[in-house]
Short mmCIF file of C-alpha atoms in Angstrom, two decimals:
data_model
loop_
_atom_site.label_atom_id
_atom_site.label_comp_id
_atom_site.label_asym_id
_atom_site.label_seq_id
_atom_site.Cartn_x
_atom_site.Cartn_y
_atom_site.Cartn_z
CA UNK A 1 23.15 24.93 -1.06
CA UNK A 2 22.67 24.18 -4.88
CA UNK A 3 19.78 22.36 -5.74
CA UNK A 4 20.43 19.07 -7.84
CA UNK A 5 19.43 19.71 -11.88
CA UNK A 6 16.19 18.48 -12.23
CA UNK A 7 15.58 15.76 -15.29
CA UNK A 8 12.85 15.75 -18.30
CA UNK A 9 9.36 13.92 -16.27
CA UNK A 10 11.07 15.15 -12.35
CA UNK A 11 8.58 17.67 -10.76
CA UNK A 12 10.18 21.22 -10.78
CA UNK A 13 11.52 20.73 -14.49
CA UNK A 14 9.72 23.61 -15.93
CA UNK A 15 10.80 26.04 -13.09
CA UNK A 16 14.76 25.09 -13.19
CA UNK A 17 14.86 25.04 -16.94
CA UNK A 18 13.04 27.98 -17.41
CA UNK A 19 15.77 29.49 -15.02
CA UNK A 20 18.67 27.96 -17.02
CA UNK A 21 17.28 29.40 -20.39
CA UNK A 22 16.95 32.87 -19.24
CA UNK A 23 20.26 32.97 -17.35
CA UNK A 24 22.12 31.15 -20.48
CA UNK A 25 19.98 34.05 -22.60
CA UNK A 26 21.17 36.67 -20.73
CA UNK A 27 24.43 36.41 -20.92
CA UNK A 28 24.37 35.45 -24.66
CA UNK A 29 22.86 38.88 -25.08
CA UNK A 30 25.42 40.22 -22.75
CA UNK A 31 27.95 38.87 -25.07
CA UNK A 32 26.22 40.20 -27.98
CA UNK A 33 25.97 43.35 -26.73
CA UNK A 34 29.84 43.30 -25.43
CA UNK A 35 31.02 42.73 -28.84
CA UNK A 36 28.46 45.68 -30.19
CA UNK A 37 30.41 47.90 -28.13
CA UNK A 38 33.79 46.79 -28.13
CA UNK A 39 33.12 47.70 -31.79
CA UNK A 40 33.15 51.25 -31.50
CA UNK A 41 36.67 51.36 -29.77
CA UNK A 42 38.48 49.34 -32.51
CA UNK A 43 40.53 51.16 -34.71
CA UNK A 44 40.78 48.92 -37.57
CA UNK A 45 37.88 48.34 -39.95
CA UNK A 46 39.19 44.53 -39.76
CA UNK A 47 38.80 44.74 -35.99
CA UNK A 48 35.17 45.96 -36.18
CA UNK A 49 34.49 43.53 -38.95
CA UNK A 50 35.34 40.42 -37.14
CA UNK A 51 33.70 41.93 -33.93
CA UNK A 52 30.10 42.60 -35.55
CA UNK A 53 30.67 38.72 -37.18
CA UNK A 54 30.78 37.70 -33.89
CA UNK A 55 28.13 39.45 -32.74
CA UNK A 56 26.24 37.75 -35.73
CA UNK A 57 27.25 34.62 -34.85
CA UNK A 58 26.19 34.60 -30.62
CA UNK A 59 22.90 35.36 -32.02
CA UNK A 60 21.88 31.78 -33.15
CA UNK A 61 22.99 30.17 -30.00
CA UNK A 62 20.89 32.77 -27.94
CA UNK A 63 17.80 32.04 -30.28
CA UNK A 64 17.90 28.51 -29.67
CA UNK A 65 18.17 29.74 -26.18
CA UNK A 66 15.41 31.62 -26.14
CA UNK A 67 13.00 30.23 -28.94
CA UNK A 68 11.57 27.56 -26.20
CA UNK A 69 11.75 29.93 -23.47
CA UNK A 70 9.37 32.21 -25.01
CA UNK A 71 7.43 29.24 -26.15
CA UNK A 72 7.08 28.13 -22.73
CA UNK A 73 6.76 30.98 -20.75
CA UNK A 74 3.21 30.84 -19.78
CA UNK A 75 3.74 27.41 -18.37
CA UNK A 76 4.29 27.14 -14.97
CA UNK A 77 5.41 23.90 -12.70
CA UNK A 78 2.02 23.17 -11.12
CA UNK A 79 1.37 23.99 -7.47
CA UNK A 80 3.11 21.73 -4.41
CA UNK A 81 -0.53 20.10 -3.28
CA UNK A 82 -0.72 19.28 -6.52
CA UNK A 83 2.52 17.21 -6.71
CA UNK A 84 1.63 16.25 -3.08
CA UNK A 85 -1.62 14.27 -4.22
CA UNK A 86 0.22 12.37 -6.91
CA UNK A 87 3.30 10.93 -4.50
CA UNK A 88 1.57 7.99 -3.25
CA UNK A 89 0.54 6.83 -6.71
CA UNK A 90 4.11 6.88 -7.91
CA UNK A 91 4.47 3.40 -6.26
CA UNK A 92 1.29 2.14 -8.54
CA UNK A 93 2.66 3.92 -12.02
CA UNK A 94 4.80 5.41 -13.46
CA UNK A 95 4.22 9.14 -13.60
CA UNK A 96 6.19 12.16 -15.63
CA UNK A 97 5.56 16.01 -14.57
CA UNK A 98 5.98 19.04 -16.14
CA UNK A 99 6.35 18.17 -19.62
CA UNK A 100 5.16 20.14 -23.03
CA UNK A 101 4.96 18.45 -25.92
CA UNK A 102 4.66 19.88 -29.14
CA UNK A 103 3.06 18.94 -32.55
CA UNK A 104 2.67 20.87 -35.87
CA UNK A 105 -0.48 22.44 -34.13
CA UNK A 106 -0.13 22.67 -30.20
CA UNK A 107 1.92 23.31 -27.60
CA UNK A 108 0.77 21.13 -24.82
CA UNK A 109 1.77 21.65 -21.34
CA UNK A 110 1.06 18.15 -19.76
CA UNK A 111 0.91 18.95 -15.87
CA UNK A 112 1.00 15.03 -14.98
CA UNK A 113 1.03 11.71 -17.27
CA UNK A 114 0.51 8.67 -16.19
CA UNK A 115 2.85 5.97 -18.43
CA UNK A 116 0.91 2.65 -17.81
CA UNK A 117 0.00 -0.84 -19.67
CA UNK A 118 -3.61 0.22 -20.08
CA UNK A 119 -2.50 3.26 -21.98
CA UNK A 120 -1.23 6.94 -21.63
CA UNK A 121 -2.89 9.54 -19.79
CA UNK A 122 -1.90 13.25 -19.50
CA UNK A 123 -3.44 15.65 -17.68
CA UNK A 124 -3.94 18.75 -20.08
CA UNK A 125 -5.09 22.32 -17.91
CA UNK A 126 -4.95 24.34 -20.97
CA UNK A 127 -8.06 26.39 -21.46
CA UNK A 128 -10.24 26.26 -24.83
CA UNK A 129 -8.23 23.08 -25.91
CA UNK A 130 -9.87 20.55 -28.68
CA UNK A 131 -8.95 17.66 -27.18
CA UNK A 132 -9.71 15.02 -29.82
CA UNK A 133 -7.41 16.71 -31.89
CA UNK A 134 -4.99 17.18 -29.92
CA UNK A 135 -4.77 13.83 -29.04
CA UNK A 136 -4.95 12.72 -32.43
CA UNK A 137 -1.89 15.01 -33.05
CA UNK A 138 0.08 13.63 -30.09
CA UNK A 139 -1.36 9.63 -31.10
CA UNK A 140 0.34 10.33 -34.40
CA UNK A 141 3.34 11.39 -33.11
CA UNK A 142 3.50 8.22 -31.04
CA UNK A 143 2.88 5.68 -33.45
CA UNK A 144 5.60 7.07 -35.76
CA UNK A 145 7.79 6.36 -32.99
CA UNK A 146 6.12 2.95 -32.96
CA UNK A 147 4.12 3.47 -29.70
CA UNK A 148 1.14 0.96 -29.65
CA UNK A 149 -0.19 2.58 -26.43
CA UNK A 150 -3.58 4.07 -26.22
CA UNK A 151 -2.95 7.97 -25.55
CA UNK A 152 -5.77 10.15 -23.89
CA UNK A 153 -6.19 13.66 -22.36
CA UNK A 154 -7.72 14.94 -19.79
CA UNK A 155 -8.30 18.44 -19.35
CA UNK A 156 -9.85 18.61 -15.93
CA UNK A 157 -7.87 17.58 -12.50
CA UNK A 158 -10.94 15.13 -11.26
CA UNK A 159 -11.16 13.26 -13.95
CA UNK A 160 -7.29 12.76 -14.09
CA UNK A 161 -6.96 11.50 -10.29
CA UNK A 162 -10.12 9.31 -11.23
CA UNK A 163 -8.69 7.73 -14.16
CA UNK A 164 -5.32 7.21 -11.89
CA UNK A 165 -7.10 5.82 -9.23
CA UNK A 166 -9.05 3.19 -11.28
CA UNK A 167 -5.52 1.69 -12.69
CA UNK A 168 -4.12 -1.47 -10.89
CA UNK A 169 -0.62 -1.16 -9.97
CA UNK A 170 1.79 -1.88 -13.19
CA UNK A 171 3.31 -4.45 -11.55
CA UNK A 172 0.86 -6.70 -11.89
CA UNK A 173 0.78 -6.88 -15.45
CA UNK A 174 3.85 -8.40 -17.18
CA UNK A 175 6.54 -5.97 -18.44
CA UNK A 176 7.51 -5.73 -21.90
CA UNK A 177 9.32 -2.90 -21.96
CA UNK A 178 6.48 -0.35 -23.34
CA UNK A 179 5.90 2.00 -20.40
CA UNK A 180 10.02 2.94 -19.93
CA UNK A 181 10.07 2.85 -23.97
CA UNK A 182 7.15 5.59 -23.42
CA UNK A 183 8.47 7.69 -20.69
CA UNK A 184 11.67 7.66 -22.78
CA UNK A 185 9.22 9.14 -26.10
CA UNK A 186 7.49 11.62 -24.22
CA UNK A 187 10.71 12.64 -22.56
CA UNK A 188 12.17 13.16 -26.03
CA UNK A 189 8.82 14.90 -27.70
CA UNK A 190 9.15 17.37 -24.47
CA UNK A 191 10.64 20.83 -24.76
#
């Protein structure tokens, strides 16, 4: 049975797209290498010409391919007791998974975020991380997008499920179309 594509925020995105860019890479290389050796049996010089062009030409497809992939690669989906502890809150907040956002200076692999009137939090495992200026980074990013939403990281899972569990439910503050206008953002800043 295939499993159904998981979406930018789902839990599981990092797994199944890390599986789509390495199959898609493969076979780009495949290709590449293909036309590297269908070279050597052409007789005409035009033949191997347009073959080694082509060659050429698979390879910027497979580095866009692969340019995230290898930028991602240490970054895992988190574990399923983790995902298991966040369900019930998904009826308080709105919560995104496995996304990594990157600035000029980091590559941030936000485990959880909560999107919420009070403000944005994303819990941050990455080891040795400055915080402040990584959320600075990541603030910026958001206001140019015209995001008026506090942002914060945390990098340790306590303090995330404490912040989470201190927020009233979103419903009860009156929507004006800021928390899906910041899922969309962070959906779009994600790799």
């Amino acid at each position: 049975m295939r499993q159904k594509k998981k979406e930018k925020g789902e839990y599981g995105y990092r797994t199944t797209n890390r599986r789509m860019r390495l199959m898609i890479t493969g076979v780009l290389l495949l290709a590449i290498l293909a036309q590297l050796f269908a070279r050597h049996f052409a007789s005409e010089q035009a033949t191997k010409n347009v073959l080694t062009v082509m060659a050429i030409l698979t390879v910027l497809p497979m580095a866009n391919m692969a340019s995230p992939l290898l930028a991602s690669w240490n970054y895992r989906t988190p574990s399923e007791s983790f995902h298991q502890k966040l369900v019930p809150y998904e009826k308080k907040t709105l919560l995104l998974y496995d996304l990594i956002v990157t600035t000029k200076e980091y590559v941030l692999p936000f485990d959880a975020v909560i999107v919420h009137p009070a403000g944005i939090y994303a819990y941050c495992p990455k080891k040795n991380l400055k915080t402040a200026k990584a959320e600075q980074a990541v603030s910026d990013l958001l206001r140019a997008n015209k995001m008026t939403l506090n942002f914060k990281i945390i990098p340790d899972e306590h303090g995330f499920f404490k912040r989470l569990e201190s927020l009233k439910p979103t419903d009860s503050y009156e929507d004006d179309g800021s928390i899906e206008y910041a899922s969309r953002l962070l959906k779009n800043l994600s790799m």
